[in-house]
Coordinates of C-alpha atoms and ligand atoms in Angstrom, one line a residue:
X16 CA -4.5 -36.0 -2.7
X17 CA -2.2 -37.4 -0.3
X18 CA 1.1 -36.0 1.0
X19 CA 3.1 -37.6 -1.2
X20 CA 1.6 -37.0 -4.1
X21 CA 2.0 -33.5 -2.8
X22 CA 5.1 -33.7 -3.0
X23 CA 5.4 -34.6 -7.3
X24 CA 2.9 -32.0 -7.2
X25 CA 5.2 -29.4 -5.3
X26 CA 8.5 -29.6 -7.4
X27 CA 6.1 -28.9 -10.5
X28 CA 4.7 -25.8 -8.9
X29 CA 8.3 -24.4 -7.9
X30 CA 9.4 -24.9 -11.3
X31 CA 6.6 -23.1 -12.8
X32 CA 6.9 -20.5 -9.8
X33 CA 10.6 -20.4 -11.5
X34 CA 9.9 -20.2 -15.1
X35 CA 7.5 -17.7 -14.0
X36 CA 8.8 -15.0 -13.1
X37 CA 12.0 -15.5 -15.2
X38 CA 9.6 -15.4 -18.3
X39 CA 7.3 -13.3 -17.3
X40 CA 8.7 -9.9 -18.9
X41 CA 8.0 -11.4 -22.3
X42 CA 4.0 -11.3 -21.4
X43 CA 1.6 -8.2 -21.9
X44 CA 1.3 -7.0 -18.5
X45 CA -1.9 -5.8 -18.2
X46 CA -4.8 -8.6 -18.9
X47 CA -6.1 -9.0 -22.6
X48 CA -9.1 -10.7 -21.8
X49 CA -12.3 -9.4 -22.1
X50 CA -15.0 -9.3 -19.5
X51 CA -17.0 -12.6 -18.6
X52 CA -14.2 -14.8 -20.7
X53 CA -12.9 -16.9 -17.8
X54 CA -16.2 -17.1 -16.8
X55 CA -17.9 -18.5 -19.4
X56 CA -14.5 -20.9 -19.7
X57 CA -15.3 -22.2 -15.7
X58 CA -17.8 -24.7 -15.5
X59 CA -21.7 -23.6 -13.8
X60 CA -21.6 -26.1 -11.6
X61 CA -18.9 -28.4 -9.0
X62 CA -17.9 -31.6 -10.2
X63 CA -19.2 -34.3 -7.6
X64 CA -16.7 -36.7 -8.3
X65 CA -12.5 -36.4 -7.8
X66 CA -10.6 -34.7 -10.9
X67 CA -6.9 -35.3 -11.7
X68 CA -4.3 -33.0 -10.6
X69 CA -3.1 -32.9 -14.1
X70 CA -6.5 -31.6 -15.3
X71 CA -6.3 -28.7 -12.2
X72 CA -3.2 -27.3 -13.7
X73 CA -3.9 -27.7 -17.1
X74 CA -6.6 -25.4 -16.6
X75 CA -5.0 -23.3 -14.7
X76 CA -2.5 -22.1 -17.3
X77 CA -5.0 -22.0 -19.8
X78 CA -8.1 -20.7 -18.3
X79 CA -6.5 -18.5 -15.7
X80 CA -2.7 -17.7 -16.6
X81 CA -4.4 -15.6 -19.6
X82 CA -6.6 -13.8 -17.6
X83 CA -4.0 -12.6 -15.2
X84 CA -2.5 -9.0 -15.0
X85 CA 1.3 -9.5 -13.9
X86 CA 2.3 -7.9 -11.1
X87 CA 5.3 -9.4 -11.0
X88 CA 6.1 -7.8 -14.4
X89 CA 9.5 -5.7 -14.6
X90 CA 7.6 -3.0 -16.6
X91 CA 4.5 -2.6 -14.5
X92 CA 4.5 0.7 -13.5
X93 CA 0.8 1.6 -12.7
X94 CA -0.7 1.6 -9.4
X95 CA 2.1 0.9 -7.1
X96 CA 4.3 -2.6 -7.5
X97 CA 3.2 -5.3 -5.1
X98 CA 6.6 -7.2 -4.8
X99 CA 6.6 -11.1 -4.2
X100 CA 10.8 -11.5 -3.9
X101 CA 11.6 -15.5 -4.1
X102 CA 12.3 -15.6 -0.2
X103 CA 9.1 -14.3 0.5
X104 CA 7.1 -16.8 -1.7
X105 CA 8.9 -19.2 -0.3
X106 CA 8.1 -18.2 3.7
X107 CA 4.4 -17.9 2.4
X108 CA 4.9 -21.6 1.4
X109 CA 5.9 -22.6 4.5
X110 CA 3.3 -20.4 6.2
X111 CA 0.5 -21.8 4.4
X112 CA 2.0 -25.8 4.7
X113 CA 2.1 -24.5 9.0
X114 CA -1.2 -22.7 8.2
X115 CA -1.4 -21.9 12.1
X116 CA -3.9 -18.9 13.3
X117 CA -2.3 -16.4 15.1
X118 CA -5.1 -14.3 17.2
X119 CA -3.8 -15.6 20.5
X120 CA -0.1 -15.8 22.0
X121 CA -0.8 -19.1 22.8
X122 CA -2.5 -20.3 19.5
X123 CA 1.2 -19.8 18.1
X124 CA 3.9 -17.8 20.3
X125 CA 6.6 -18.0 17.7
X126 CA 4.4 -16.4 15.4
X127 CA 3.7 -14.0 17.9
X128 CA 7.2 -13.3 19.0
X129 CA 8.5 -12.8 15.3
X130 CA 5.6 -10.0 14.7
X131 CA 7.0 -8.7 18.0
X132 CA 10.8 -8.6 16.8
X133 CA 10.2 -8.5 12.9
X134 CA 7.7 -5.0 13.5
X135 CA 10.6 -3.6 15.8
X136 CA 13.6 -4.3 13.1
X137 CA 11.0 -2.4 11.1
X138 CA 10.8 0.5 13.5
X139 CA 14.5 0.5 13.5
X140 CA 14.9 0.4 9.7
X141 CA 12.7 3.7 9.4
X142 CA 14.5 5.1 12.5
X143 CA 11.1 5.8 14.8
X144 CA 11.6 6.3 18.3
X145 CA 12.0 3.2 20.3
X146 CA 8.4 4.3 21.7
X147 CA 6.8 2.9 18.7
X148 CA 5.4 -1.1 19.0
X149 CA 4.7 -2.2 16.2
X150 CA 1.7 -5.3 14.6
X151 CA 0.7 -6.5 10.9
X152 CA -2.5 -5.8 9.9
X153 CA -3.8 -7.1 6.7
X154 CA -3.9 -4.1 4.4
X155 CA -3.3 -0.2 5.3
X156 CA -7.2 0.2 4.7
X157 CA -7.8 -2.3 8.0
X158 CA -4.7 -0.2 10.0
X159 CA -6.5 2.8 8.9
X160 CA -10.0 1.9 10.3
X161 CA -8.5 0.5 13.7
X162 CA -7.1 4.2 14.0
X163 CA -10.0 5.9 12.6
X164 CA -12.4 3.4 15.6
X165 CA -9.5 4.9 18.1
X166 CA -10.0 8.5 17.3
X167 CA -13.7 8.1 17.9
X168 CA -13.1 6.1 21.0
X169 CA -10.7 8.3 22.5
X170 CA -13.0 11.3 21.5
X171 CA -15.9 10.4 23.1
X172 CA -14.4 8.7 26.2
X173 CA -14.3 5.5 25.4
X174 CA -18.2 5.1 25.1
X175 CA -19.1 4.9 21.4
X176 CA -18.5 1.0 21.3
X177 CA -21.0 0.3 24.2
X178 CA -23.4 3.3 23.5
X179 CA -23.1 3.5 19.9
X180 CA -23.4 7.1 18.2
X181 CA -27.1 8.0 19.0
X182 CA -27.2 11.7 20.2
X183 CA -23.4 12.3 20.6
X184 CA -22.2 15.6 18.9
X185 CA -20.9 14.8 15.3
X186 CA -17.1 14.0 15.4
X187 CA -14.9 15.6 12.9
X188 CA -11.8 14.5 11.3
X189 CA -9.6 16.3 8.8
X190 CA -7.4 15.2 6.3
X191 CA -6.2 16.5 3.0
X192 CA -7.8 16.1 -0.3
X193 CA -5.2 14.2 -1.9
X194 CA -5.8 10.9 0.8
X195 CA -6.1 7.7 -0.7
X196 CA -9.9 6.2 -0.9
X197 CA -9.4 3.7 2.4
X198 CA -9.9 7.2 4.4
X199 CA -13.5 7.7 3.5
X200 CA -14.2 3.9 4.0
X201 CA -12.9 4.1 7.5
X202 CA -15.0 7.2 8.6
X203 CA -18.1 5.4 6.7
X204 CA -17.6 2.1 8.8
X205 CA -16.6 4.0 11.7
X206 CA -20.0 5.7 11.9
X207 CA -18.7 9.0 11.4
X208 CA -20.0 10.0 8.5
X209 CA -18.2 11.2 5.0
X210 CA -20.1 14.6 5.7
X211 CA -17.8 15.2 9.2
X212 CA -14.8 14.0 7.0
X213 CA -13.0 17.4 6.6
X214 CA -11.2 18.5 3.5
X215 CA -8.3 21.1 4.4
X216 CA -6.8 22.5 1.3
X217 CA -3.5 21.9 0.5
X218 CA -0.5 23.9 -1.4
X219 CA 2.6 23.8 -2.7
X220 CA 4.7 21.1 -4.7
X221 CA 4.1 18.7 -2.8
X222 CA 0.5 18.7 -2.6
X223 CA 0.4 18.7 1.2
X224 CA -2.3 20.1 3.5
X225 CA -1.5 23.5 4.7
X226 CA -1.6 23.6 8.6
X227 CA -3.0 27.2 8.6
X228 CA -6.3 26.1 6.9
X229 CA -6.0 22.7 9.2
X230 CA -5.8 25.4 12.6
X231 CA -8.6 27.4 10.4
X232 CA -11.2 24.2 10.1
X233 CA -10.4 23.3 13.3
X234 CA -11.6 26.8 15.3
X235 CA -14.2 26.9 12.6
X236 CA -15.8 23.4 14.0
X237 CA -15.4 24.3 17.6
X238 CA -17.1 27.5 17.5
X239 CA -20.1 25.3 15.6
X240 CA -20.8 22.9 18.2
X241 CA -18.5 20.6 16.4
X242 CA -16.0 18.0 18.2
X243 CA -12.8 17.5 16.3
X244 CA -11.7 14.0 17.0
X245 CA -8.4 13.0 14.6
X246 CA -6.6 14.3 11.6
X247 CA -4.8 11.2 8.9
X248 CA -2.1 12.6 7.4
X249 CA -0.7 11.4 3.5
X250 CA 3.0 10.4 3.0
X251 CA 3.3 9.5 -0.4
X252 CA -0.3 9.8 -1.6
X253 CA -1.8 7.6 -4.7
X254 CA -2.8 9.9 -7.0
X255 CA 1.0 12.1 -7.2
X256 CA 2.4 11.5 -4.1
X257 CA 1.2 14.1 -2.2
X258 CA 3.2 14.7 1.4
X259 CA 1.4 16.3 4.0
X260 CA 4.0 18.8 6.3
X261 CA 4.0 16.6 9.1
X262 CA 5.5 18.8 11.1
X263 CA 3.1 21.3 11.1
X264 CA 0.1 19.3 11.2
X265 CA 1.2 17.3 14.1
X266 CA 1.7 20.7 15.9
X267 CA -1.8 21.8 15.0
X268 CA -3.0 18.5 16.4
X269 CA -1.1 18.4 19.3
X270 CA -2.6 22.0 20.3
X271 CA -5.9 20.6 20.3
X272 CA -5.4 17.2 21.6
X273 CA -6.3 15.2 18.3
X274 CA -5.5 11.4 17.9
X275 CA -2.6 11.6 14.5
X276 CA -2.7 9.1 11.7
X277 CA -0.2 9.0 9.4
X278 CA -0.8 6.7 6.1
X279 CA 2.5 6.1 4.6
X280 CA 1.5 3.0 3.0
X281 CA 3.8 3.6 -0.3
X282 CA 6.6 5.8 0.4
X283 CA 6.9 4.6 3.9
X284 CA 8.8 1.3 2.7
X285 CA 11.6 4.1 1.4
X286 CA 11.8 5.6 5.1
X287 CA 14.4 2.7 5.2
X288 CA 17.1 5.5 3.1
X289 CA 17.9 8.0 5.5
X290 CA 17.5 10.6 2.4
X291 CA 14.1 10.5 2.0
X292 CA 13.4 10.6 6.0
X293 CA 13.0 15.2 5.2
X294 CA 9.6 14.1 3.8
X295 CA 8.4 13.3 7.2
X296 CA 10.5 15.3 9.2
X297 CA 8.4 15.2 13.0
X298 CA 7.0 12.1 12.8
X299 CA 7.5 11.1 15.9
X300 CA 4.9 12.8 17.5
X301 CA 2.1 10.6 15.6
X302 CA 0.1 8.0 17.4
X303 CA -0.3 6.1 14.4
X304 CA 1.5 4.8 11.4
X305 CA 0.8 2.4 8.4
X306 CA 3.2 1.0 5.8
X307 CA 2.6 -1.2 3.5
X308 CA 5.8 -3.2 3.4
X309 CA 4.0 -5.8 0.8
X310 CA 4.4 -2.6 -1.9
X311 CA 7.9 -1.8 -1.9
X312 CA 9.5 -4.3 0.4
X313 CA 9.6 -7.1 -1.0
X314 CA 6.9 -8.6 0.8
X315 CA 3.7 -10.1 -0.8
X316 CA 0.2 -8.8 -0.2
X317 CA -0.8 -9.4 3.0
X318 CA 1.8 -7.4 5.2
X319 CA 1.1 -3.8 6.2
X320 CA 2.8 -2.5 9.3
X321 CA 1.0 -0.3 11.6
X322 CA 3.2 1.4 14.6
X323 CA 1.4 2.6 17.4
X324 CA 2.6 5.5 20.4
X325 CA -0.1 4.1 22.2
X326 CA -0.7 0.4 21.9
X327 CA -3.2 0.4 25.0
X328 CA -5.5 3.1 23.1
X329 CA -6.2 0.6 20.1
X330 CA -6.5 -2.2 22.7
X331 CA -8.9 -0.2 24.9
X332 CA -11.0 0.4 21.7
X333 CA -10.8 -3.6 20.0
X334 CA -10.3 -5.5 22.5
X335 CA -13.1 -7.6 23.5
X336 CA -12.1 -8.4 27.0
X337 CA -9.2 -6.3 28.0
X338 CA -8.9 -7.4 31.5
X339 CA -7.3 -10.1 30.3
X340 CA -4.3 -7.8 29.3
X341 CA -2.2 -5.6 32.1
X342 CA 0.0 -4.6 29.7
X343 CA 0.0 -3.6 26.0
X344 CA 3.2 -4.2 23.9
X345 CA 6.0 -3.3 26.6
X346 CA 6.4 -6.7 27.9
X347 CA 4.4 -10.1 29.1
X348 CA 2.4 -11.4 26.3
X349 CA 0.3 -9.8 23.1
X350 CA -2.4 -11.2 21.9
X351 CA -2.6 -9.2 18.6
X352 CA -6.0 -9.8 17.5
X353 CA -6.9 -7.2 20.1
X354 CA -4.8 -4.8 18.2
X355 CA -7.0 -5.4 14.8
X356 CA -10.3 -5.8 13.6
X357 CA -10.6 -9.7 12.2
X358 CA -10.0 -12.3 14.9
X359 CA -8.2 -14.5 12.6
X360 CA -4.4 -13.8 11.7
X361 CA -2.5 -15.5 9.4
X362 CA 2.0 -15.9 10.1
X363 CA 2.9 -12.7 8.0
X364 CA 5.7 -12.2 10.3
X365 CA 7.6 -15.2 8.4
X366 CA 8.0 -13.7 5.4
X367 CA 9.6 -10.7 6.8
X368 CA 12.4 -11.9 8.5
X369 CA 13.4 -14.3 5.2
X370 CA 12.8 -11.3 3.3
X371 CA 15.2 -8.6 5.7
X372 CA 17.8 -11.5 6.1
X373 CA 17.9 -12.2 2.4
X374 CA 18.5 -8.9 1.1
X375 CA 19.9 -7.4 4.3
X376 CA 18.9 -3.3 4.5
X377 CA 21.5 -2.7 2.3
X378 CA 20.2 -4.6 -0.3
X379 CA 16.8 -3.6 -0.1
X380 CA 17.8 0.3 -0.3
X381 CA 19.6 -0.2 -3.1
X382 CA 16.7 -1.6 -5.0
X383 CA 14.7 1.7 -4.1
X384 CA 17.7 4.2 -4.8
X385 CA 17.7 2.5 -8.3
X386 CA 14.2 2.9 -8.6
X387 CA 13.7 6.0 -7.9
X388 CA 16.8 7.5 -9.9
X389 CA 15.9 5.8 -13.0
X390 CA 12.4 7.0 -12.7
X391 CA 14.5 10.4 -12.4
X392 CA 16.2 9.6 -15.4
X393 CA 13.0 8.5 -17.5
X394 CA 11.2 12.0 -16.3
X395 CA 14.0 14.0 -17.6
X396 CA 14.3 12.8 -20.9
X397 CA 10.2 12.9 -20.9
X398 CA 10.6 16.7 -19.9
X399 CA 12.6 17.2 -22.9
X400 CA 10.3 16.4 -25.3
X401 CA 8.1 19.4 -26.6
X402 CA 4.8 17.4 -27.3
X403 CA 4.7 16.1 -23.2
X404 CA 4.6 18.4 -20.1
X405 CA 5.0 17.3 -16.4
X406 CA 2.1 17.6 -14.6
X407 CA 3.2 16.7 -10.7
X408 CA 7.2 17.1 -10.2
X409 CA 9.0 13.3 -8.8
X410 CA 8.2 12.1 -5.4
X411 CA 10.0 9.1 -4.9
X412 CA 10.0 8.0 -8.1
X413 CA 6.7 8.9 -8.8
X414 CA 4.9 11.7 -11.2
X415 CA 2.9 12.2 -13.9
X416 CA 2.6 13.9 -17.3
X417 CA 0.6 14.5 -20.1
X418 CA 0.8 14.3 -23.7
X419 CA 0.0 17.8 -25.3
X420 CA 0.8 17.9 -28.8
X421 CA 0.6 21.3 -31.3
X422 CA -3.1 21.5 -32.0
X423 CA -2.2 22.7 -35.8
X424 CA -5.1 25.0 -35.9
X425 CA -8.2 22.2 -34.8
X426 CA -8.6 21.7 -30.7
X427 CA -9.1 18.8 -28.9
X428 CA -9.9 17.5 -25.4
X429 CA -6.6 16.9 -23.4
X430 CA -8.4 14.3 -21.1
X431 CA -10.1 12.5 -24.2
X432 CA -6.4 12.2 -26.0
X433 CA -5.0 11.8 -22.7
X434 CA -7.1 8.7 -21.8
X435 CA -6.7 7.3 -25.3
X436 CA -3.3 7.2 -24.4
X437 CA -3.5 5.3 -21.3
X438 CA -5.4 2.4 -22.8
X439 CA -3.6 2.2 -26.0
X440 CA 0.1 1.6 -24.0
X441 CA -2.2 -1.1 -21.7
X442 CA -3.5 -2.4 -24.8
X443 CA 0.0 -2.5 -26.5
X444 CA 1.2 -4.5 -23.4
X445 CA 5.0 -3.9 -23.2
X446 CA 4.3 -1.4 -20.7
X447 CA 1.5 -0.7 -17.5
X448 CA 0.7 2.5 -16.6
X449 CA -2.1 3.7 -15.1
X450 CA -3.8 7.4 -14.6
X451 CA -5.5 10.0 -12.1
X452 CA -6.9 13.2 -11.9
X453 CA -4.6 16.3 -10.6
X454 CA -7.1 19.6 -9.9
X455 CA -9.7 18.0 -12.5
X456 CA -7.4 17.2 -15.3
X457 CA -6.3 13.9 -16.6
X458 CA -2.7 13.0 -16.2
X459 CA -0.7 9.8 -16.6
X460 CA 1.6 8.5 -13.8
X461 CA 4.5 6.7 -13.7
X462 CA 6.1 5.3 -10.9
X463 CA 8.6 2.5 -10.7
X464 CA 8.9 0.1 -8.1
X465 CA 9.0 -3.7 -9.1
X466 CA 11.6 -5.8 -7.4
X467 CA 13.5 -7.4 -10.6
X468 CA 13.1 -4.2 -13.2
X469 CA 15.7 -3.0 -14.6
X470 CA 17.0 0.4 -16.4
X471 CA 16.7 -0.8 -19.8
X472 CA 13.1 -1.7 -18.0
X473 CA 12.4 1.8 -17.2
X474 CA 13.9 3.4 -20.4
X475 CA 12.3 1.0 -22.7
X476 CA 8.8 3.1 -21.1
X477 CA 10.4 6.2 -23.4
X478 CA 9.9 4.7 -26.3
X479 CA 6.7 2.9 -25.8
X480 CA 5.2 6.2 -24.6
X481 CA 6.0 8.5 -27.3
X482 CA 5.9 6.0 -30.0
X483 CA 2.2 5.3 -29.2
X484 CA 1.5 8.9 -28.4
X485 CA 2.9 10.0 -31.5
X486 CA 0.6 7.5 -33.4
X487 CA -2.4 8.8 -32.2
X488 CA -1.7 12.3 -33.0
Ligands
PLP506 C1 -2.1 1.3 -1.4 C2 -2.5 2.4 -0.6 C3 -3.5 2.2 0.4 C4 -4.3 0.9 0.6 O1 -3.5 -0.1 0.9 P1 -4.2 -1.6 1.2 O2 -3.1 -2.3 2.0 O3 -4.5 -2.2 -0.1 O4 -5.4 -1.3 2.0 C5 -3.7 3.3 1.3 N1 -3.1 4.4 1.2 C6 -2.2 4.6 0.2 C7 -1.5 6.0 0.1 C8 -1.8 3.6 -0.7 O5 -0.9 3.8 -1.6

């Protein structure tokens, strides 16, 4: 193809990109294929001679457009959204028509420079402390392991990299049980092992880890021959939002000297509403910080931000040859593939700053604050209903319920009905919604979070879930 067929090529794809997502509320929004059928539909082997454009994309919106779940849908509400506003696709076009690397200062400075300025208007927007510097890492799961590599670094003086873990005393790091599954894949890879991956019970409402058992675990382990190395900390966990007391924790850690990782990588986007900063009142005194700003910013997937107290820490512990650095995010140059694990970086700063000067913070927090109080509103009027009780109370505007009809004499199995459910709304398609398990039992959550939903959106979920709940009773 050359670049001016390109071109032709290009207008078509913006006007689909347009029709799109204008359209795209009118599809089912979870998948409907069946396993193996695009498969089977995409040829064994590669052509060896040149196919027509035309013959590209008419395959694409028949062999793949079916087989796509939307996340762009204004009534998904499982997982957590992954936004993709217009001004970011758009930067990501641009990114990927630049398509520089961005490991080195040199091998692109403006990239560079935005991360620089874009992570610190993100530090501002959540209000952190100025002593923050910030870099965008791929996912939260790669921020996580570059703080869970620090922690063990810092732990055993900066020696596990060269002499690898062979006869050092077992490490320990604690964290709650409600932490998202990119925890215990950072401790694996890390070498630390999922056994010296400390569960500290939690309590209360909001499901957090209670810093008494923390200081408990903690004394325990040292009196063992144990040597406590970090504790991760949950803003917003995936399950029902659970909220460690930061506060507390930090202060626990603190006392002991333990590297602090804070994964925020949902509800840290809505840090940016000075309202919802209580959740995570003392988090200043954490070394480390993820947010996912390609959930509820408006950002596409890839774009998670990672804030760092200590820059030189992580640099100390990925850097390959840090004598060419003399200083670590405070001024002179970055090279921020010493700040994460892949050498390669793609320009994710880009789509940030079209994203933040589109909207404007204003705009952007208005989009949560209607999120989260129509996913209020929705919870209400499900509360009301005999046949469904809450399970975990709003955070943010997630929580989850369950559908618990009169058993008229027979029994049944909550989690059975309870799972029926679930895959009878996905199979129904007007609606997404996915579930978890809170203390062992089934429950469905909701959560809303999808840049271009609306409130009909959200209430239209009331009738789809009790109309389809009711049928299967
Ligand atoms: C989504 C999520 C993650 C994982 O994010 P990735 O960027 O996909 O790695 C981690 N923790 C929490 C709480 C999440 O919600």
């Amino acid at each position: 193809m050359d670049w001016n067929e390109f071109t032709d090529w290009g207008h078509k794809v913006t006007d689909w990109a347009r029709d799109y997502h204008q359209t795209v509320g009118d599809r089912p929004v979870r998948a409907q294929t069946e396993p193996g059928e695009v498969l089977t539909a995409l040829p064994d082997a590669p052509p060896e001679t040149p196919e027509a454009m035309e013959d590209i994309f008419r395959d694409f919106e028949e062999i793949v457009m079916p087989g796509i779940t939307h996340w762009q849908h204004p009534r998904f509400f499982a997982y957590f959204n992954s936004n993709a506003s217009a001004p970011s696709v758009l930067a990501e076009f641009l990114a990927s028509a630049i398509a520089p690397q961005c490991m080195l200062w040199q091998t692109s400075p403006a990239a560079t420079e935005m991360e620089t300025r874009m992570t610190d208007w993100l530090r501002q927007a959540l209000d952190l402390p100025r002593d923050f510097a910030g870099v965008i890492q791929d996912s939260a799961s790669s921020a996580t392991l570059a703080a869970v590599l620090t922690m063990r670094e810092k732990a055993l003086g900066w020696q596990g990299n060269q002499q690898g873990l062979f006869g050092q005393r077992p490490l320990r790091v604690y964290c709650s049980s409600e932490v998202h599954t990119s925890i215990d894949r950072a401790i694996w890879i890390a070498g630390i092992g999922q056994q010296n991956l400390v569960r500290v019970p939690i309590r209360g409402d909001w499901r957090g880890m209670d810093p008494v058992a923390l200081e408990k675990a903690i004394q325990a382990d040292l009196e063992s021959g144990f040597q406590p190395a970090g504790v991760i900390l949950s803003v917003g966990g995936t399950g029902t939002g659970a909220t460690d007391p930061i506060d507390q924790c930090l202060e626990v850690a603190a006392k002991h000297e333990l590297y602090t990782h804070v994964d925020a990588a949902w509800a840290g986007s809505a840090m940016i509403c000075p309202e919802y900063r209580h959740y995570w009142q003392g988090i200043e005194r954490a070394d480390s910080i993820v947010f996912n700003p390609h959930k509820w910013l408006g950002v596409q997937f890839d774009c998670s931000a990672h804030f760092l107290k200590n820059p030189d820490d992580l640099v100390k512990t990925l850097a390959i040859s840090p004598e060419f650095l003399k200083t670590h995010g405070k001024d002179g140059i970055i090279n921020y593939s010493e700040w994460s694990v892949p050498l390669g970086r793609r320009f994710r700063a880009l789509k940030l700053w079209f994203v933040i000067r589109t909207y404007g913070l204003e705009g952007l927090r208005q989009r949560m604050r209607n999120h989260i109080s129509w996913s209020l509103a929705l919870h209400d009027r499900l509360a009301a209903e005999p046949d469904f009780e809450i399970v975990t109370p709003p955070m943010w505007s997630l929580w989850t319920f369950r559908f618990v009809p009169p058993s008229e004499g027979g029994s049944y199995d909550l989690d059975t009905l309870n799972l029926r459910l679930v895959n009878a709304i996905n199979d129904d398609g007007r609606i997404y919604l996915t579930q978890t398990r809170v203390d062992g039992d089934l429950a469905i959550r909701f959560q809303a979070g999808q840049f271009e939903t609306t409130e009909a959106d959200v209430m239209m979920a009331f009738d789809v879930i009790t109309g389809i709940a009711r049928g299967l009773a």
